[in-house]
């Protein structure tokens, strides 16, 4: 299961039934959970002094696709899944079932909840806080410096179930509240209220999320867990049915 | 021509005079045409169940630059050329002479015509349809979900000769018609008429493409095949001369 | 210091105490300065006819992170530092202490001053000119074609100490003058005066940079060298103290 060309540190802690693909490197300060699959051309546990000696921890049953780089000092609970060429720097801690899209770039020092999903090419600036069940779509950037360049770091906060659509930019220190929707190509320059939609440059509140209907149906598309369940475990879907009701999603 | 460090499946079908660079991997379900050059660090025919057993087909005389990943289930006719770190997922079918820029990410299930060119870092969402002779510039995103996240997939359609400039976002289900020009940093939220220019956030029609002159000349820059011919074969340029006339491009 | 799996051309000129990581390739026409560290999976001196036989030159004491590709025909003075998966094409010449962020893509034929820093995923189009001490933040694109596609190339010019914030697009031929600040998500469609802030789509001058205060202080954040010094050498900081005064940056 470990390809003969993979370079594995003898002091890395590797679980049972782990697979490492061709030409990948696993560095010293790495803990990999059971049944995890790492593709080729990856670097796992890339060394940095900024990790203060803390290991990279990859939870059980994870899948890291090719050409990805994970620094030491970060941790992911079970069932991490990534696309290709993902970068995760040090001191970022994520919960269960994280999904990270191809080419995404996590800058480090972030706190990320359970069941968070990013699509391709998402940039998570240092000191971001992302709540459970958040979705982030391609080319979104979470910034952190209010007057660049400086030493002031004001991370972005995104709360539970919020959705950030393609190519939105979130300015430093912004909070996007629960169940909010940031429209595509929006510049978010102030906090977004819960359950509201913002769009434009600069972003303005344009409606409640509940006013957006599922295509060709007379049913609200939000809260989205009422109809979108793909890839979530049964216990989460059951909880959602109680909280949000249920609508079929064709 | 096959580097000694390349890992080539014995069941992959590889044409005559094919070159594969150092540390590249060619998987089982792959057909590579004659005279094709694949750089180092590539993965060709990356396995996925979503391909339903269909192979990756790379046409004759193609050139795939380093660190690129192509999934099984997609196909490219002759003369494909790519930049570095390109990703193409399953079930995308492209015509002749495709050019794909560095870091571009094709999500799969797309139909792409002949002589399409993308510059760097273009994101083609699932279910996109791109016509012949289309140009797409850096950081453009073609989206597909009208109320994310959902199972509704409304791909974008771009018709022949249309040009999408840098960092435009095309919302789900949009059609950009023939010879239209989408300006840089535009959010396209409705169909774009043929031969028109849209710009802004949200995009508005601002003029006809014919009103844009070639720099320092009193000649229209559009339709662009009247003056831009680099890299197209003679039979295409001859057809264009008949259709669009000819102006020199300095 | 040269990993046994690295592929090093016997005619490449490699300085003293150079390190090359696993699976990296150093091509023929390459000059690497003393004490430089190159990570794994890199291609250094990637061949191209467009370089006219000129070598890639990497200055002393540089650090190139993994999966990066540098073409022949470009040059960097001492102390280059890059992130991962950087691409630099031919005929780009940069000064001292350049920093290039992860996933950035320099298209070639550019002139870049001393102490220039780009963050992640910056796209520098052909024929750009970037002055000393410029900062460019994530997902910024410098374009060059006024009526794409064409053979007309009007590069962007960015002058000393200017700052370009996240996801700005600079249209062809634009000049951003000294100490200007381009706000996040701005479309810059005309020249930006020195010491001014532009924002919006399209960008408008909104204030002088001096009116932006450091967070929680009654002190201007610009010119930024009055308070931000991280990573610059003493002789630069001393010069800045004389020119711009000094304020502490917490």
XYZ file of C-alpha atoms in Angstrom, chain A residues 1-249:
249
model
C 0.000 0.000 0.000
C 3.050 2.275 0.401
C 4.435 2.756 -3.122
C 8.095 1.818 -3.419
C 8.991 5.322 -4.630
C 7.292 7.077 -1.687
C 9.687 8.577 0.838
C 8.388 7.897 4.332
C 10.083 9.155 7.468
C 10.813 6.276 9.823
C 9.505 8.370 12.729
C 6.187 9.352 11.105
C 3.243 7.646 12.820
C 1.225 5.857 10.185
C -2.006 3.988 10.948
C -3.237 0.649 9.712
C -4.107 0.096 6.089
C -2.744 3.448 4.941
C -1.896 3.896 1.267
C 0.721 6.360 -0.023
C 1.097 6.871 -3.769
C 4.134 7.194 -6.033
C 6.701 9.881 -5.326
C 4.936 11.211 -2.236
C 6.859 12.349 0.831
C 5.759 11.866 4.446
C 7.895 13.958 6.813
C 8.858 13.224 10.428
C 6.252 15.069 12.424
C 3.158 13.457 10.962
C 0.353 11.304 12.324
C -1.846 9.589 9.724
C -5.023 7.768 10.772
C -6.138 4.305 9.735
C -7.433 3.565 6.232
C -6.275 6.891 4.835
C -5.307 7.111 1.152
C -2.691 9.609 0.009
C -2.156 9.988 -3.735
C 1.124 10.573 -5.523
C 3.330 13.694 -5.530
C 2.114 14.860 -2.077
C 4.071 16.322 0.809
C 2.571 15.416 4.162
C 3.866 17.141 7.283
C 5.982 19.748 5.443
C 8.315 21.167 8.097
C 8.007 24.708 9.430
C 9.285 26.417 12.559
C 5.912 28.180 12.786
C 4.335 24.889 13.927
C 6.265 25.032 17.226
C 6.912 21.329 17.011
C 3.260 20.338 16.734
C 2.515 17.482 14.345
C 0.284 17.297 11.314
C -2.627 15.029 12.201
C -4.754 13.491 9.438
C -7.787 11.610 10.749
C -8.918 8.103 9.860
C -10.525 7.296 6.520
C -9.196 10.376 4.759
C -8.342 10.818 1.089
C -5.738 13.357 -0.063
C -5.455 13.767 -3.820
C -2.278 14.234 -5.762
C 0.203 17.114 -5.614
C -1.115 18.361 -2.247
C 1.059 19.919 0.468
C 0.115 19.800 4.159
C 2.325 21.530 6.736
C 3.047 20.224 10.197
C 1.078 21.826 13.045
C -2.388 21.396 11.490
C -5.032 18.782 12.247
C -8.062 17.231 10.551
C -10.563 14.864 12.140
C -11.875 11.796 10.318
C -12.959 11.657 6.692
C -11.019 14.540 5.210
C -11.336 14.544 1.403
C -9.322 16.830 -0.861
C -8.948 17.618 -4.529
C -5.570 18.007 -6.239
C -2.830 20.521 -5.420
C -4.292 21.608 -2.107
C -2.070 23.621 0.236
C -2.675 23.719 3.995
C -0.213 25.613 6.107
C 0.461 25.346 9.850
C -1.795 25.620 12.899
C -5.126 25.119 11.187
C -7.549 22.826 12.972
C -10.554 21.368 11.184
C -13.380 19.102 12.275
C -15.007 16.016 10.822
C -15.600 15.326 7.136
C -13.845 18.399 5.773
C -13.809 18.639 1.981
C -11.233 20.871 0.298
C -11.385 21.562 -3.438
C -8.559 21.366 -5.998
C -6.030 24.222 -5.789
C -7.413 25.589 -2.527
C -4.929 27.389 -0.294
C -5.379 27.512 3.475
C -2.888 30.011 4.868
C -2.758 28.714 8.417
C -3.871 29.685 11.954
C -7.510 28.918 11.135
C -10.314 27.188 13.027
C -12.732 25.200 10.892
C -15.832 23.320 12.044
C -17.353 20.006 11.037
C -18.651 19.189 7.559
C -17.204 22.285 5.928
C -16.862 22.099 2.143
C -14.804 24.269 -0.144
C -14.944 24.005 -3.888
C -11.869 24.629 -6.109
C -9.388 27.448 -5.674
C -10.621 28.877 -2.380
C -8.176 31.046 -0.421
C -8.609 30.991 3.363
C -6.521 33.772 4.912
C -4.800 33.415 8.253
C -6.981 33.678 11.373
C -10.237 32.758 9.616
C -12.968 31.021 11.613
C -15.381 28.864 9.684
C -18.412 27.271 11.360
C -20.033 23.870 10.864
C -21.744 23.066 7.549
C -20.384 26.112 5.726
C -20.021 25.990 1.919
C -17.438 28.067 0.043
C -17.436 28.135 -3.755
C -14.585 28.692 -6.292
C -12.204 31.637 -6.143
C -13.542 33.009 -2.866
C -10.934 34.853 -0.801
C -11.083 35.427 2.951
C -8.758 38.365 3.683
C -7.339 39.589 6.998
C -5.313 42.796 6.737
C -7.374 46.020 7.017
C -4.590 48.267 5.679
C -2.126 46.107 3.776
C 0.688 45.520 4.361
C 0.618 45.567 8.159
C 0.892 43.383 11.244
C -2.816 43.805 12.009
C -4.638 40.537 11.371
C -8.422 40.606 11.487
C -9.646 37.214 10.395
C -13.034 36.622 8.772
C -15.753 34.691 10.626
C -18.304 32.560 8.771
C -21.062 31.038 10.852
C -22.988 27.762 10.556
C -24.693 26.879 7.264
C -23.631 30.109 5.532
C -22.865 29.871 1.802
C -20.268 31.997 0.024
C -20.709 31.928 -3.756
C -18.059 32.126 -6.491
C -15.406 34.848 -6.430
C -16.710 36.740 -3.421
C -14.106 38.649 -1.418
C -14.640 38.968 2.334
C -12.872 41.972 3.805
C -10.903 41.750 7.076
C -12.838 41.194 10.289
C -16.193 40.612 8.539
C -18.711 38.199 10.046
C -21.095 36.317 7.780
C -23.883 35.092 10.037
C -25.814 31.789 10.126
C -27.582 30.691 6.965
C -26.595 33.829 5.042
C -25.839 33.692 1.305
C -23.106 35.842 -0.244
C -23.761 36.126 -3.991
C -21.191 35.506 -6.705
C -18.584 38.235 -7.324
C -19.622 40.196 -4.218
C -17.282 42.445 -2.242
C -18.397 41.993 1.369
C -17.387 45.083 3.332
C -19.661 44.792 6.375
C -21.214 42.042 8.446
C -23.888 39.960 6.751
C -27.046 39.332 8.823
C -28.314 35.802 9.356
C -30.620 34.410 6.642
C -29.993 37.318 4.263
C -28.559 37.514 0.736
C -25.887 40.091 -0.123
C -24.688 40.883 -3.635
C -22.858 43.608 -5.570
C -19.666 45.650 -5.360
C -19.828 46.753 -2.616
C -22.268 44.142 -1.327
C -25.781 45.168 -0.309
C -28.498 43.101 1.349
C -30.924 42.301 -1.463
C -33.442 39.855 0.037
C -34.001 37.051 2.523
C -32.605 33.660 1.547
C -36.101 32.193 1.968
C -37.310 34.201 -1.044
C -35.049 32.151 -3.379
C -37.049 29.229 -4.776
C -35.751 25.875 -5.975
C -35.652 25.971 -9.792
C -39.097 25.119 -11.223
C -40.622 24.525 -7.782
C -42.606 26.731 -5.451
C -40.411 25.838 -2.474
C -37.645 27.841 -0.806
C -34.105 26.716 -1.593
C -32.956 27.890 1.856
C -32.219 26.709 4.454
C -30.406 24.427 2.030
C -30.279 21.391 4.385
C -34.038 21.032 3.792
C -33.253 19.597 0.337
C -29.511 18.979 -0.159
C -28.108 15.868 1.515
C -25.457 14.386 -0.789
C -22.486 12.969 1.095
C -23.670 13.724 4.636
C -24.071 10.851 7.123
C -27.519 9.647 8.173
C -27.305 11.125 11.667
C -26.746 14.591 10.219
C -29.577 14.257 7.717
C -31.931 13.054 10.444
C -31.055 16.053 12.580
C -31.686 18.337 9.596
C -35.096 16.788 8.940
C -36.116 17.681 12.450
C -34.683 21.192 12.272
C -35.409 22.246 8.705
C -38.071 19.888 7.330
C -37.541 18.031 4.094
C -38.033 18.779 0.409
C -36.814 16.574 -2.423
C -33.949 17.911 -4.535
